[in-house]
Amino acid sequence: MGVGPAALIQVRDLVKHFPVRGGLLARRSAGAVRAVDGITFDIGRGETVGLVGESGCGKTTTGRMIMKLIPPTAGEIYFDGRPIAALSPEQEKSYRRQVQMVFQDPFSSLNPRMTVGNIIAYPMRIQDAYTGPARDQRVRELLELVGLSRYQANWYPHEFSGGERQRVGIATALALDPTFVFCDEPVSSLDVSAQAQILNLLKDIRKEFNLTILIVTHNL
């Protein structure tokens, strides 16, 4: 199957096997866990795609391979027509700006010792994006974008509800103006009302910024 020009993400025959070690010193392979076994799909620009399945079926593993957090055993992932396995260091730095992640647990994914303002600003510091007052202004804009107050920039994660913490996570994912966002079960730990609010927020953000979004879930 060729790589279509309309798709931002193309996954082709993707495989991920995790070796199982055996023996007294765990040096010998005793087989492998087949987490992902030959998955193929496309995600068009500006689309939201749901990857649905029971726990342990490889949904999150697939997303983590797209994010280049773990390497595939076989297969290819293309971003904007380029295989991500062949990116140069400079291209990979750009790729890591363009693809961001919203984590499943909005509490453990946030550093409890940092204010949310510093949490949101952290990706900008790592990538040298925005500086000084412009960075502070960007943090305030992101807080308001996700339905929080700019005055909450000095709050700590424990001062927010679960749904509000996930809004902070979304703001952090948007800090570098990404093209693609991977959401790993973003509402599974929230109550029903907060789930609806977060999903509506993601829908609105996708429309406003023409984001491409992959949502992993076990619950339709």
Tab-separated table of C-alpha atoms in Angstrom:
chain	number	residue	atom	x	y	z
A	1	MET	CA	0.000	0.000	0.000
A	2	GLY	CA	1.376	3.404	-0.954
A	3	VAL	CA	1.601	6.479	1.184
A	4	GLY	CA	-1.335	8.779	0.460
A	5	PRO	CA	-0.744	12.545	0.318
A	6	ALA	CA	-3.892	13.384	2.328
A	7	ALA	CA	-2.851	11.411	5.402
A	8	LEU	CA	-0.614	12.911	8.074
A	9	ILE	CA	0.044	9.600	9.861
A	10	GLN	CA	0.411	6.297	8.019
A	11	VAL	CA	0.970	3.050	9.898
A	12	ARG	CA	1.985	0.081	7.758
A	13	ASP	CA	2.126	-3.535	8.973
A	14	LEU	CA	3.281	-2.393	12.408
A	15	VAL	CA	4.548	-5.089	14.768
A	16	LYS	CA	5.758	-4.927	18.361
A	17	HIS	CA	6.865	-8.025	20.247
A	18	PHE	CA	8.246	-7.796	23.757
A	19	PRO	CA	10.706	-10.605	24.581
A	20	VAL	CA	10.040	-12.731	27.637
A	21	ARG	CA	13.207	-13.669	29.483
A	22	GLY	CA	13.676	-17.085	31.039
A	23	GLY	CA	16.343	-19.052	32.857
A	24	LEU	CA	18.017	-18.558	36.190
A	25	LEU	CA	19.677	-15.259	35.271
A	26	ALA	CA	16.968	-14.192	32.795
A	27	ARG	CA	19.470	-14.122	29.926
A	28	ARG	CA	17.626	-16.454	27.603
A	29	SER	CA	14.542	-15.541	25.627
A	30	ALA	CA	11.542	-17.677	26.522
A	31	GLY	CA	9.339	-16.318	23.758
A	32	ALA	CA	7.638	-13.009	23.156
A	33	VAL	CA	4.470	-11.122	23.992
A	34	ARG	CA	2.806	-10.071	20.733
A	35	ALA	CA	1.565	-6.627	21.745
A	36	VAL	CA	0.934	-5.412	18.176
A	37	ASP	CA	0.876	-7.796	15.234
A	38	GLY	CA	0.548	-6.232	11.798
A	39	ILE	CA	-1.704	-3.176	12.199
A	40	THR	CA	-2.235	-0.777	9.265
A	41	PHE	CA	-4.195	2.488	9.251
A	42	ASP	CA	-4.106	6.132	8.144
A	43	ILE	CA	-5.027	9.324	9.984
A	44	GLY	CA	-5.920	12.244	7.736
A	45	ARG	CA	-4.949	15.822	8.468
A	46	GLY	CA	-7.386	17.398	10.880
A	47	GLU	CA	-9.065	14.085	11.694
A	48	THR	CA	-9.810	12.539	15.063
A	49	VAL	CA	-9.411	8.762	15.021
A	50	GLY	CA	-10.299	6.416	17.861
A	51	LEU	CA	-8.279	3.257	18.464
A	52	VAL	CA	-10.639	1.045	20.450
A	53	GLY	CA	-10.032	-2.290	22.114
A	54	GLU	CA	-9.858	-4.191	25.364
A	55	SER	CA	-7.042	-3.688	27.845
A	56	GLY	CA	-3.785	-5.284	26.740
A	57	CYS	CA	-4.573	-5.347	23.019
A	58	GLY	CA	-1.724	-3.015	22.052
A	59	LYS	CA	-3.530	0.327	21.667
A	60	THR	CA	-1.188	2.336	23.868
A	61	THR	CA	1.840	0.494	22.492
A	62	THR	CA	0.827	1.592	18.989
A	63	GLY	CA	0.563	5.204	20.112
A	64	ARG	CA	3.910	5.058	21.883
A	65	MET	CA	5.549	3.784	18.695
A	66	ILE	CA	4.061	6.704	16.746
A	67	MET	CA	5.497	9.013	19.411
A	68	LYS	CA	8.923	7.305	19.003
A	69	LEU	CA	8.944	6.369	22.681
A	70	ILE	CA	9.552	2.714	21.792
A	71	PRO	CA	10.817	1.204	18.515
A	72	PRO	CA	8.705	-1.187	16.435
A	73	THR	CA	9.791	-4.761	15.852
A	74	ALA	CA	8.744	-4.454	12.209
A	75	GLY	CA	6.681	-2.236	9.947
A	76	GLU	CA	6.793	1.463	9.151
A	77	ILE	CA	5.289	4.674	10.477
A	78	TYR	CA	5.157	7.689	8.166
A	79	PHE	CA	4.637	11.289	9.230
A	80	ASP	CA	3.816	13.716	6.454
A	81	GLY	CA	5.139	11.169	3.966
A	82	ARG	CA	8.458	10.492	5.710
A	83	PRO	CA	9.358	7.288	7.584
A	84	ILE	CA	10.014	8.364	11.152
A	85	ALA	CA	12.644	5.647	11.614
A	86	ALA	CA	14.873	7.470	9.091
A	87	LEU	CA	14.673	11.005	10.498
A	88	SER	CA	17.913	12.932	10.929
A	89	PRO	CA	18.637	14.399	14.397
A	90	GLU	CA	17.412	17.800	13.218
A	91	GLN	CA	14.267	16.294	11.692
A	92	GLU	CA	13.647	14.280	14.850
A	93	LYS	CA	13.809	17.418	16.993
A	94	SER	CA	11.200	18.996	14.720
A	95	TYR	CA	9.113	15.802	14.869
A	96	ARG	CA	9.103	15.818	18.653
A	97	ARG	CA	7.732	19.354	18.567
A	98	GLN	CA	4.974	18.381	16.160
A	99	VAL	CA	3.742	15.279	18.005
A	100	GLN	CA	2.559	15.569	21.600
A	101	MET	CA	0.791	13.354	24.123
A	102	VAL	CA	-2.028	13.645	26.646
A	103	PHE	CA	-1.578	11.015	29.343
A	104	GLN	CA	-4.165	8.736	30.920
A	105	ASP	CA	-3.645	9.754	34.545
A	106	PRO	CA	-3.850	13.546	34.930
A	107	PHE	CA	-2.333	13.422	38.408
A	108	SER	CA	0.723	11.182	38.112
A	109	SER	CA	1.668	12.813	34.788
A	110	LEU	CA	2.045	16.234	36.460
A	111	ASN	CA	5.051	17.022	38.673
A	112	PRO	CA	3.561	17.798	42.125
A	113	ARG	CA	6.502	20.062	42.980
A	114	MET	CA	5.968	22.368	40.014
A	115	THR	CA	3.307	25.006	39.493
A	116	VAL	CA	1.087	24.359	36.498
A	117	GLY	CA	2.578	27.435	34.863
A	118	ASN	CA	6.028	25.857	35.031
A	119	ILE	CA	4.638	22.507	33.891
A	120	ILE	CA	3.077	24.064	30.793
A	121	ALA	CA	6.215	26.110	30.100
A	122	TYR	CA	8.564	23.122	30.454
A	123	PRO	CA	8.277	21.867	26.824
A	124	MET	CA	8.965	25.406	25.633
A	125	ARG	CA	12.142	25.544	27.708
A	126	ILE	CA	13.326	22.170	26.412
A	127	GLN	CA	12.743	23.181	22.795
A	128	ASP	CA	13.829	26.828	23.185
A	129	ALA	CA	10.375	27.952	22.086
A	130	TYR	CA	9.210	31.389	23.169
A	131	THR	CA	11.306	33.388	25.627
A	132	GLY	CA	10.799	35.644	28.627
A	133	PRO	CA	7.481	37.535	28.657
A	134	ALA	CA	6.325	35.770	25.471
A	135	ARG	CA	6.583	32.409	27.231
A	136	ASP	CA	4.628	33.664	30.240
A	137	GLN	CA	1.974	35.075	27.923
A	138	ARG	CA	1.783	31.767	26.066
A	139	VAL	CA	1.164	29.936	29.357
A	140	ARG	CA	-1.653	32.326	30.257
A	141	GLU	CA	-3.233	31.933	26.822
A	142	LEU	CA	-3.090	28.145	27.047
A	143	LEU	CA	-4.715	28.110	30.484
A	144	GLU	CA	-7.605	30.185	29.175
A	145	LEU	CA	-7.823	28.088	26.011
A	146	VAL	CA	-8.513	24.944	28.058
A	147	GLY	CA	-11.067	26.648	30.295
A	148	LEU	CA	-8.899	27.576	33.271
A	149	SER	CA	-7.921	30.987	34.624
A	150	ARG	CA	-4.597	32.632	33.858
A	151	TYR	CA	-4.370	33.371	37.562
A	152	GLN	CA	-4.118	29.634	38.259
A	153	ALA	CA	-0.627	29.507	36.728
A	154	ASN	CA	0.863	29.623	40.239
A	155	TRP	CA	-1.290	26.779	41.563
A	156	TYR	CA	0.037	23.266	42.130
A	157	PRO	CA	-1.548	20.099	40.665
A	158	HIS	CA	-3.127	19.025	43.973
A	159	GLU	CA	-5.181	22.233	43.998
A	160	PHE	CA	-7.122	21.142	40.901
A	161	SER	CA	-9.854	18.563	40.358
A	162	GLY	CA	-9.204	15.550	38.133
A	163	GLY	CA	-10.879	17.161	35.143
A	164	GLU	CA	-8.964	20.393	35.677
A	165	ARG	CA	-5.681	18.495	35.892
A	166	GLN	CA	-6.442	16.886	32.551
A	167	ARG	CA	-7.034	20.374	31.138
A	168	VAL	CA	-3.532	21.255	32.348
A	169	GLY	CA	-2.250	18.149	30.563
A	170	ILE	CA	-3.945	19.247	27.352
A	171	ALA	CA	-2.519	22.769	27.696
A	172	THR	CA	0.956	21.257	28.117
A	173	ALA	CA	0.484	19.130	24.994
A	174	LEU	CA	-0.461	22.251	23.024
A	175	ALA	CA	2.462	24.366	24.248
A	176	LEU	CA	4.621	23.768	21.155
A	177	ASP	CA	1.833	24.217	18.570
A	178	PRO	CA	1.790	20.532	17.566
A	179	THR	CA	0.284	19.055	14.423
A	180	PHE	CA	-0.613	15.695	15.999
A	181	VAL	CA	-1.751	14.800	19.526
A	182	PHE	CA	-1.918	11.256	20.911
A	183	CYS	CA	-4.447	10.961	23.747
A	184	ASP	CA	-3.909	7.814	25.810
A	185	GLU	CA	-7.310	7.076	27.397
A	186	PRO	CA	-7.629	10.755	28.390
A	187	VAL	CA	-10.936	10.400	30.257
A	188	SER	CA	-10.795	6.902	31.748
A	189	SER	CA	-9.934	8.161	35.256
A	190	LEU	CA	-12.562	10.936	35.293
A	191	ASP	CA	-16.207	11.001	36.332
A	192	VAL	CA	-18.902	11.059	33.640
A	193	SER	CA	-19.480	14.820	33.609
A	194	ALA	CA	-15.749	15.565	33.420
A	195	GLN	CA	-15.368	12.991	30.636
A	196	ALA	CA	-17.899	14.824	28.470
A	197	GLN	CA	-16.260	18.184	29.143
A	198	ILE	CA	-12.784	16.942	28.210
A	199	LEU	CA	-14.013	15.255	25.022
A	200	ASN	CA	-15.847	18.432	24.006
A	201	LEU	CA	-12.696	20.445	24.719
A	202	LEU	CA	-10.635	18.157	22.476
A	203	LYS	CA	-13.283	18.472	19.768
A	204	ASP	CA	-13.219	22.278	19.955
A	205	ILE	CA	-9.417	22.419	19.944
A	206	ARG	CA	-9.230	20.110	16.926
A	207	LYS	CA	-11.563	22.393	14.985
A	208	GLU	CA	-9.814	25.602	16.020
A	209	PHE	CA	-6.272	24.448	15.248
A	210	ASN	CA	-6.945	21.749	12.620
A	211	LEU	CA	-5.188	19.227	14.853
A	212	THR	CA	-4.848	15.575	13.993
A	213	ILE	CA	-5.770	13.483	17.039
A	214	LEU	CA	-5.485	9.792	17.906
A	215	ILE	CA	-7.556	8.787	20.937
A	216	VAL	CA	-6.974	5.405	22.543
A	217	THR	CA	-9.920	4.062	24.522
A	218	HIS	CA	-11.508	0.836	25.695
A	219	ASN	CA	-14.964	2.388	26.032
A	220	LEU	CA	-17.088	3.761	23.198
